[in-house]
Amino acid sequence: MTMTPEQAAWFQGTFHRLVENVDKALQGKPDVVSLVIAAMLAEGHVLLEDAPGTGKTSLAKALAATVQGTSSRIQFTPDLLPSDVTGVTIYDQQSHRFEFHKGPIFASIVLADEINRASPKTQSALLEVMEESRVTVDGVTHEAGRPFLVIATQNPVEQAGTYKLPEAQLDRFLIKTSIGYPDLAVTESILAGASQRNPSAALSAVITTGAVADMADLGATVHVEPAVLRYTAELAEATRADSAIKLGVSVRGAIAMIRIAKVWAAAHGRHYVLPDDIKALARPVWQHRLLLDAEAEFAGTTSDVVIGRVLETVAAPQARSAA
């Protein structure tokens, strides 16, 4: 089944209401909010590389309140254990049975704060749940539910005592972006409401978690022309062939692009994906998946530069306007 124009119009209206509601708490960042919500509806996860105090926790809480979901925050530290994230099985002396006590990963929106401060063993505890939305403890599988979104953060300034995320784990994040500091006018507005410590508490839910799952299923039915699929594959291949790149976009990265491009198209009222959707999403979806050659990085080349170069060199197709 392919999404109809009427369904696309409904999807667009609902998506915009979600963005507007979350932005009431975050203020002045609709573009970032749109990307994060698109990632949630594509059933992926988000990596935020931001300085402290830019609103990461507010974003997670506001999003959870908007979709009538639950939120949790995990502060990653060097002594954090995998069981502190996923949960632990404890023997109950009264019932004489082992019972699983869920960890903070079992929430609709999970903020994994400063994920690179935890040991690789603890970081790897996230791999299964991020990829398959489930946790296996003592041979028993526990579903995370829907929606399930991990918003992991990294501090780009302070790197002392951190464990760099390996490429295999970076590839699990659908997008990488940053909130950044607000402009002067928005900062004034935030300061005027400084007495309200938790802006998300005043938000009303726009839809239920069940409706979010339905939107995710509907977004997956957006039509993608074979020419657009080939264009995406050519872009991914071009990143691997670039002289500045040691490791280019993986097949998982190309699949991630198609998944979020479908949601992005529906969010703009279309039931089909355009090459412009791929171009608009190339940097947030692929920038963290590229591993630069040491010499190129030393010379000042960045992932953004490579993606820009690839977008210029690979010709975009003239896709049909409808399925």
GROMACS .gro file of C-alpha atoms in nm:
model
  323
    1MET     CA    1   0.000   0.000   0.000
    2THR     CA    2   0.127   0.345  -0.095
    3MET     CA    3   0.041   0.666   0.088
    4THR     CA    4  -0.235   0.869  -0.075
    5PRO     CA    5  -0.229   1.249  -0.125
    6GLU     CA    6  -0.501   1.282   0.141
    7GLN     CA    7  -0.295   1.084   0.392
    8ALA     CA    8   0.009   1.297   0.308
    9ALA     CA    9  -0.191   1.613   0.382
   10TRP     CA   10  -0.299   1.472   0.720
   11PHE     CA   11   0.058   1.366   0.797
   12GLN     CA   12   0.188   1.715   0.717
   13GLY     CA   13  -0.067   1.885   0.942
   14THR     CA   14  -0.002   1.650   1.234
   15PHE     CA   15   0.375   1.677   1.192
   16HIS     CA   16   0.360   2.058   1.204
   17ARG     CA   17   0.149   2.047   1.520
   18LEU     CA   18   0.409   1.823   1.684
   19VAL     CA   19   0.689   2.062   1.588
   20GLU     CA   20   0.501   2.369   1.709
   21ASN     CA   21   0.419   2.207   2.043
   22VAL     CA   22   0.775   2.092   2.115
   23ASP     CA   23   0.915   2.430   2.008
   24LYS     CA   24   0.708   2.601   2.276
   25ALA     CA   25   0.949   2.453   2.530
   26LEU     CA   26   1.269   2.469   2.323
   27GLN     CA   27   1.192   2.805   2.157
   28GLY     CA   28   1.335   2.919   1.826
   29LYS     CA   29   1.460   2.583   1.699
   30PRO     CA   30   1.189   2.447   1.465
   31ASP     CA   31   1.443   2.310   1.215
   32VAL     CA   32   1.618   2.097   1.479
   33VAL     CA   33   1.284   1.986   1.626
   34SER     CA   34   1.165   1.884   1.277
   35LEU     CA   35   1.473   1.667   1.225
   36VAL     CA   36   1.438   1.499   1.563
   37ILE     CA   37   1.067   1.427   1.513
   38ALA     CA   38   1.138   1.296   1.162
   39ALA     CA   39   1.401   1.063   1.312
   40MET     CA   40   1.148   0.942   1.571
   41LEU     CA   41   0.886   0.870   1.303
   42ALA     CA   42   1.149   0.691   1.094
   43GLU     CA   43   1.215   0.485   1.409
   44GLY     CA   44   1.577   0.591   1.432
   45HIS     CA   45   1.790   0.764   1.695
   46VAL     CA   46   1.958   1.102   1.731
   47LEU     CA   47   2.312   1.207   1.823
   48LEU     CA   48   2.338   1.565   1.950
   49GLU     CA   49   2.683   1.721   1.967
   50ASP     CA   50   2.630   2.031   2.176
   51ALA     CA   51   2.773   2.239   2.456
   52PRO     CA   52   2.603   2.213   2.798
   53GLY     CA   53   2.294   2.422   2.860
   54THR     CA   54   2.151   2.435   2.508
   55GLY     CA   55   1.821   2.262   2.586
   56LYS     CA   56   1.884   1.891   2.525
   57THR     CA   57   1.690   1.779   2.832
   58SER     CA   58   1.409   2.023   2.751
   59LEU     CA   59   1.386   1.876   2.403
   60ALA     CA   60   1.352   1.519   2.534
   61LYS     CA   61   1.093   1.611   2.797
   62ALA     CA   62   0.891   1.828   2.559
   63LEU     CA   63   0.884   1.554   2.296
   64ALA     CA   64   0.771   1.294   2.550
   65ALA     CA   65   0.496   1.526   2.675
   66THR     CA   66   0.383   1.597   2.318
   67VAL     CA   67   0.332   1.229   2.233
   68GLN     CA   68   0.192   1.130   2.574
   69GLY     CA   69   0.498   0.917   2.635
   70THR     CA   70   0.751   0.865   2.910
   71SER     CA   71   1.099   1.011   2.929
   72SER     CA   72   1.414   0.915   3.116
   73ARG     CA   73   1.762   1.058   3.147
   74ILE     CA   74   2.076   0.849   3.185
   75GLN     CA   75   2.390   1.035   3.291
   76PHE     CA   76   2.674   0.837   3.139
   77THR     CA   77   2.982   0.817   3.363
   78PRO     CA   78   3.291   0.592   3.362
   79ASP     CA   79   3.150   0.377   3.645
   80LEU     CA   80   2.808   0.322   3.480
   81LEU     CA   81   2.734  -0.049   3.427
   82PRO     CA   82   2.533  -0.207   3.143
   83SER     CA   83   2.271  -0.323   3.396
   84ASP     CA   84   2.229   0.040   3.507
   85VAL     CA   85   2.101   0.107   3.155
   86THR     CA   86   1.907  -0.204   3.059
   87GLY     CA   87   1.788  -0.331   3.397
   88VAL     CA   88   1.863  -0.630   3.616
   89THR     CA   89   1.704  -0.960   3.720
   90ILE     CA   90   1.654  -0.987   4.097
   91TYR     CA   91   1.538  -1.285   4.302
   92ASP     CA   92   1.217  -1.213   4.494
   93GLN     CA   93   1.222  -1.406   4.822
   94GLN     CA   94   0.846  -1.374   4.870
   95SER     CA   95   0.742  -1.508   4.531
   96HIS     CA   96   1.051  -1.731   4.498
   97ARG     CA   97   1.094  -1.612   4.143
   98PHE     CA   98   1.343  -1.404   3.949
   99GLU     CA   99   1.188  -1.075   3.840
  100PHE     CA  100   1.321  -0.834   3.582
  101HIS     CA  101   1.346  -0.472   3.698
  102LYS     CA  102   1.349  -0.248   3.394
  103GLY     CA  103   1.624   0.008   3.355
  104PRO     CA  104   1.586   0.367   3.232
  105ILE     CA  105   1.621   0.255   2.871
  106PHE     CA  106   1.254   0.149   2.887
  107ALA     CA  107   1.096   0.484   2.806
  108SER     CA  108   0.948   0.649   2.498
  109ILE     CA  109   1.220   0.915   2.485
  110VAL     CA  110   1.558   0.835   2.640
  111LEU     CA  111   1.821   1.106   2.688
  112ALA     CA  112   2.164   0.942   2.700
  113ASP     CA  113   2.364   1.237   2.833
  114GLU     CA  114   2.736   1.249   2.749
  115ILE     CA  115   2.732   0.896   2.610
  116ASN     CA  116   3.103   0.908   2.533
  117ARG     CA  117   3.191   0.924   2.905
  118ALA     CA  118   3.083   0.565   2.967
  119SER     CA  119   3.305   0.266   2.904
  120PRO     CA  120   3.280   0.082   2.571
  121LYS     CA  121   3.114  -0.211   2.752
  122THR     CA  122   2.831   0.012   2.873
  123GLN     CA  123   2.804   0.189   2.538
  124SER     CA  124   2.762  -0.149   2.369
  125ALA     CA  125   2.462  -0.222   2.593
  126LEU     CA  126   2.272   0.025   2.377
  127LEU     CA  127   2.347  -0.150   2.048
  128GLU     CA  128   2.075  -0.418   2.060
  129VAL     CA  129   1.803  -0.191   2.195
  130MET     CA  130   1.882   0.086   1.943
  131GLU     CA  131   1.881  -0.151   1.647
  132GLU     CA  132   1.597  -0.386   1.743
  133SER     CA  133   1.401  -0.194   2.013
  134ARG     CA  134   1.442  -0.478   2.258
  135VAL     CA  135   1.669  -0.587   2.542
  136THR     CA  136   1.784  -0.940   2.619
  137VAL     CA  137   1.876  -1.005   2.982
  138ASP     CA  138   1.954  -1.356   3.111
  139GLY     CA  139   1.822  -1.502   2.787
  140VAL     CA  140   1.484  -1.330   2.814
  141THR     CA  141   1.383  -1.065   2.558
  142HIS     CA  142   1.197  -0.751   2.667
  143GLU     CA  143   1.043  -0.517   2.410
  144ALA     CA  144   1.112  -0.144   2.438
  145GLY     CA  145   0.778  -0.044   2.285
  146ARG     CA  146   0.684   0.226   2.035
  147PRO     CA  147   0.775   0.503   1.998
  148PHE     CA  148   1.131   0.451   2.116
  149LEU     CA  149   1.385   0.727   2.058
  150VAL     CA  150   1.735   0.757   2.202
  151ILE     CA  151   1.874   1.110   2.205
  152ALA     CA  152   2.242   1.072   2.285
  153THR     CA  153   2.462   1.374   2.353
  154GLN     CA  154   2.830   1.451   2.329
  155ASN     CA  155   3.015   1.759   2.453
  156PRO     CA  156   3.238   1.876   2.165
  157VAL     CA  157   3.453   2.093   2.393
  158GLU     CA  158   3.564   1.873   2.681
  159GLN     CA  159   3.712   1.542   2.566
  160ALA     CA  160   3.923   1.450   2.871
  161GLY     CA  161   3.825   1.112   3.013
  162THR     CA  162   3.594   1.022   2.726
  163TYR     CA  163   3.564   0.708   2.514
  164LYS     CA  164   3.517   0.784   2.148
  165LEU     CA  165   3.215   0.611   1.998
  166PRO     CA  166   3.326   0.342   1.750
  167GLU     CA  167   3.212   0.365   1.390
  168ALA     CA  168   2.979   0.067   1.432
  169GLN     CA  169   2.788   0.248   1.706
  170LEU     CA  170   2.787   0.585   1.529
  171ASP     CA  171   2.626   0.407   1.235
  172ARG     CA  172   2.332   0.316   1.462
  173PHE     CA  173   2.229   0.682   1.490
  174LEU     CA  174   1.995   0.793   1.215
  175ILE     CA  175   2.097   1.158   1.232
  176LYS     CA  176   2.355   1.378   1.398
  177THR     CA  177   2.274   1.742   1.461
  178SER     CA  178   2.308   2.017   1.722
  179ILE     CA  179   2.067   2.256   1.889
  180GLY     CA  180   2.307   2.547   1.924
  181TYR     CA  181   2.255   2.869   2.114
  182PRO     CA  182   1.937   3.075   2.053
  183ASP     CA  183   1.950   3.421   1.898
  184LEU     CA  184   1.922   3.738   2.108
  185ALA     CA  185   1.544   3.778   2.084
  186VAL     CA  186   1.478   3.415   2.179
  187THR     CA  187   1.728   3.438   2.466
  188GLU     CA  188   1.536   3.736   2.604
  189SER     CA  189   1.212   3.539   2.584
  190ILE     CA  190   1.372   3.244   2.764
  191LEU     CA  191   1.506   3.470   3.038
  192ALA     CA  192   1.161   3.628   3.083
  193GLY     CA  193   1.023   3.284   3.168
  194ALA     CA  194   1.321   3.174   3.376
  195SER     CA  195   1.103   3.122   3.683
  196GLN     CA  196   0.944   2.822   3.511
  197ARG     CA  197   1.203   2.550   3.561
  198ASN     CA  198   1.027   2.285   3.354
  199PRO     CA  199   0.856   2.437   3.046
  200SER     CA  200   0.755   2.095   2.914
  201ALA     CA  201   0.530   2.040   3.218
  202ALA     CA  202   0.288   2.299   3.077
  203LEU     CA  203   0.264   2.127   2.738
  204SER     CA  204  -0.047   1.938   2.634
  205ALA     CA  205  -0.019   1.616   2.440
  206VAL     CA  206  -0.089   1.647   2.068
  207ILE     CA  207  -0.125   1.276   1.992
  208THR     CA  208  -0.092   0.944   2.173
  209THR     CA  209   0.200   0.703   2.152
  210GLY     CA  210  -0.027   0.468   1.955
  211ALA     CA  211  -0.089   0.742   1.699
  212VAL     CA  212   0.287   0.798   1.672
  213ALA     CA  213   0.332   0.430   1.587
  214ASP     CA  214   0.057   0.464   1.325
  215MET     CA  215   0.232   0.770   1.176
  216ALA     CA  216   0.558   0.574   1.158
  217ASP     CA  217   0.383   0.291   0.974
  218LEU     CA  218   0.215   0.539   0.740
  219GLY     CA  219   0.540   0.723   0.670
  220ALA     CA  220   0.699   0.398   0.558
  221THR     CA  221   0.445   0.372   0.273
  222VAL     CA  222   0.570   0.686   0.093
  223HIS     CA  223   0.667   0.607  -0.267
  224VAL     CA  224   1.032   0.621  -0.379
  225GLU     CA  225   1.111   0.621  -0.750
  226PRO     CA  226   1.383   0.377  -0.868
  227ALA     CA  227   1.573   0.680  -0.998
  228VAL     CA  228   1.582   0.828  -0.646
  229LEU     CA  229   1.696   0.496  -0.502
  230ARG     CA  230   1.977   0.486  -0.759
  231TYR     CA  231   2.068   0.848  -0.681
  232THR     CA  232   2.099   0.763  -0.311
  233ALA     CA  233   2.315   0.460  -0.390
  234GLU     CA  234   2.538   0.669  -0.620
  235LEU     CA  235   2.585   0.932  -0.350
  236ALA     CA  236   2.678   0.668  -0.093
  237GLU     CA  237   2.922   0.509  -0.336
  238ALA     CA  238   3.074   0.847  -0.419
  239THR     CA  239   3.156   0.905  -0.050
  240ARG     CA  240   3.349   0.578  -0.045
  241ALA     CA  241   3.542   0.676  -0.358
  242ASP     CA  242   3.635   1.024  -0.234
  243SER     CA  243   4.011   1.065  -0.186
  244ALA     CA  244   3.965   1.226   0.158
  245ILE     CA  245   3.758   0.940   0.297
  246LYS     CA  246   3.886   0.630   0.472
  247LEU     CA  247   3.538   0.490   0.542
  248GLY     CA  248   3.233   0.606   0.347
  249VAL     CA  249   2.858   0.569   0.388
  250SER     CA  250   2.757   0.210   0.462
  251VAL     CA  251   2.458   0.024   0.324
  252ARG     CA  252   2.292   0.084   0.662
  253GLY     CA  253   2.352   0.455   0.610
  254ALA     CA  254   2.188   0.444   0.267
  255ILE     CA  255   1.888   0.257   0.410
  256ALA     CA  256   1.862   0.515   0.688
  257MET     CA  257   1.851   0.790   0.427
  258ILE     CA  258   1.555   0.632   0.248
  259ARG     CA  259   1.369   0.573   0.574
  260ILE     CA  260   1.391   0.934   0.693
  261ALA     CA  261   1.345   1.075   0.341
  262LYS     CA  262   1.004   0.907   0.329
  263VAL     CA  263   0.902   1.075   0.655
  264TRP     CA  264   1.050   1.406   0.540
  265ALA     CA  265   0.849   1.395   0.218
  266ALA     CA  266   0.527   1.320   0.407
  267ALA     CA  267   0.604   1.601   0.653
  268HIS     CA  268   0.604   1.834   0.352
  269GLY     CA  269   0.270   1.705   0.225
  270ARG     CA  270   0.400   1.468  -0.044
  271HIS     CA  271   0.338   1.096  -0.089
  272TYR     CA  272   0.660   1.058  -0.291
  273VAL     CA  273   1.028   1.135  -0.230
  274LEU     CA  274   1.216   1.392  -0.437
  275PRO     CA  275   1.593   1.413  -0.494
  276ASP     CA  276   1.576   1.744  -0.303
  277ASP     CA  277   1.473   1.547   0.008
  278ILE     CA  278   1.793   1.344  -0.018
  279LYS     CA  279   1.999   1.661  -0.062
  280ALA     CA  280   1.836   1.832   0.236
  281LEU     CA  281   1.904   1.534   0.463
  282ALA     CA  282   2.250   1.437   0.340
  283ARG     CA  283   2.447   1.620   0.609
  284PRO     CA  284   2.247   1.525   0.921
  285VAL     CA  285   2.210   1.163   0.807
  286TRP     CA  286   2.563   1.103   0.677
  287GLN     CA  287   2.811   1.342   0.836
  288HIS     CA  288   2.880   1.117   1.138
  289ARG     CA  289   2.918   0.807   0.920
  290LEU     CA  290   3.226   0.930   0.733
  291LEU     CA  291   3.574   0.851   0.859
  292LEU     CA  292   3.824   1.097   0.719
  293ASP     CA  293   4.176   1.012   0.608
  294ALA     CA  294   4.425   1.145   0.863
  295GLU     CA  295   4.610   1.363   0.611
  296ALA     CA  296   4.288   1.510   0.472
  297GLU     CA  297   4.162   1.586   0.822
  298PHE     CA  298   4.491   1.753   0.911
  299ALA     CA  299   4.459   1.965   0.596
  300GLY     CA  300   4.121   2.095   0.717
  301THR     CA  301   3.881   1.873   0.525
  302THR     CA  302   3.557   1.795   0.709
  303SER     CA  303   3.268   1.556   0.656
  304ASP     CA  304   3.050   1.851   0.551
  305VAL     CA  305   3.302   1.945   0.281
  306VAL     CA  306   3.304   1.590   0.143
  307ILE     CA  307   2.924   1.566   0.141
  308GLY     CA  308   2.901   1.903  -0.035
  309ARG     CA  309   3.150   1.787  -0.295
  310VAL     CA  310   2.959   1.463  -0.353
  311LEU     CA  311   2.628   1.647  -0.392
  312GLU     CA  312   2.786   1.870  -0.657
  313THR     CA  313   2.946   1.590  -0.857
  314VAL     CA  314   2.664   1.331  -0.861
  315ALA     CA  315   2.385   1.438  -1.094
  316ALA     CA  316   2.036   1.432  -0.946
  317PRO     CA  317   1.762   1.261  -1.150
  318GLN     CA  318   1.448   1.427  -1.275
  319ALA     CA  319   1.206   1.227  -1.064
  320ARG     CA  320   0.839   1.208  -1.150
  321SER     CA  321   0.615   1.422  -0.934
  322ALA     CA  322   0.387   1.139  -0.831
  323ALA     CA  323   0.378   0.766  -0.798
   0.00000   0.00000   0.00000
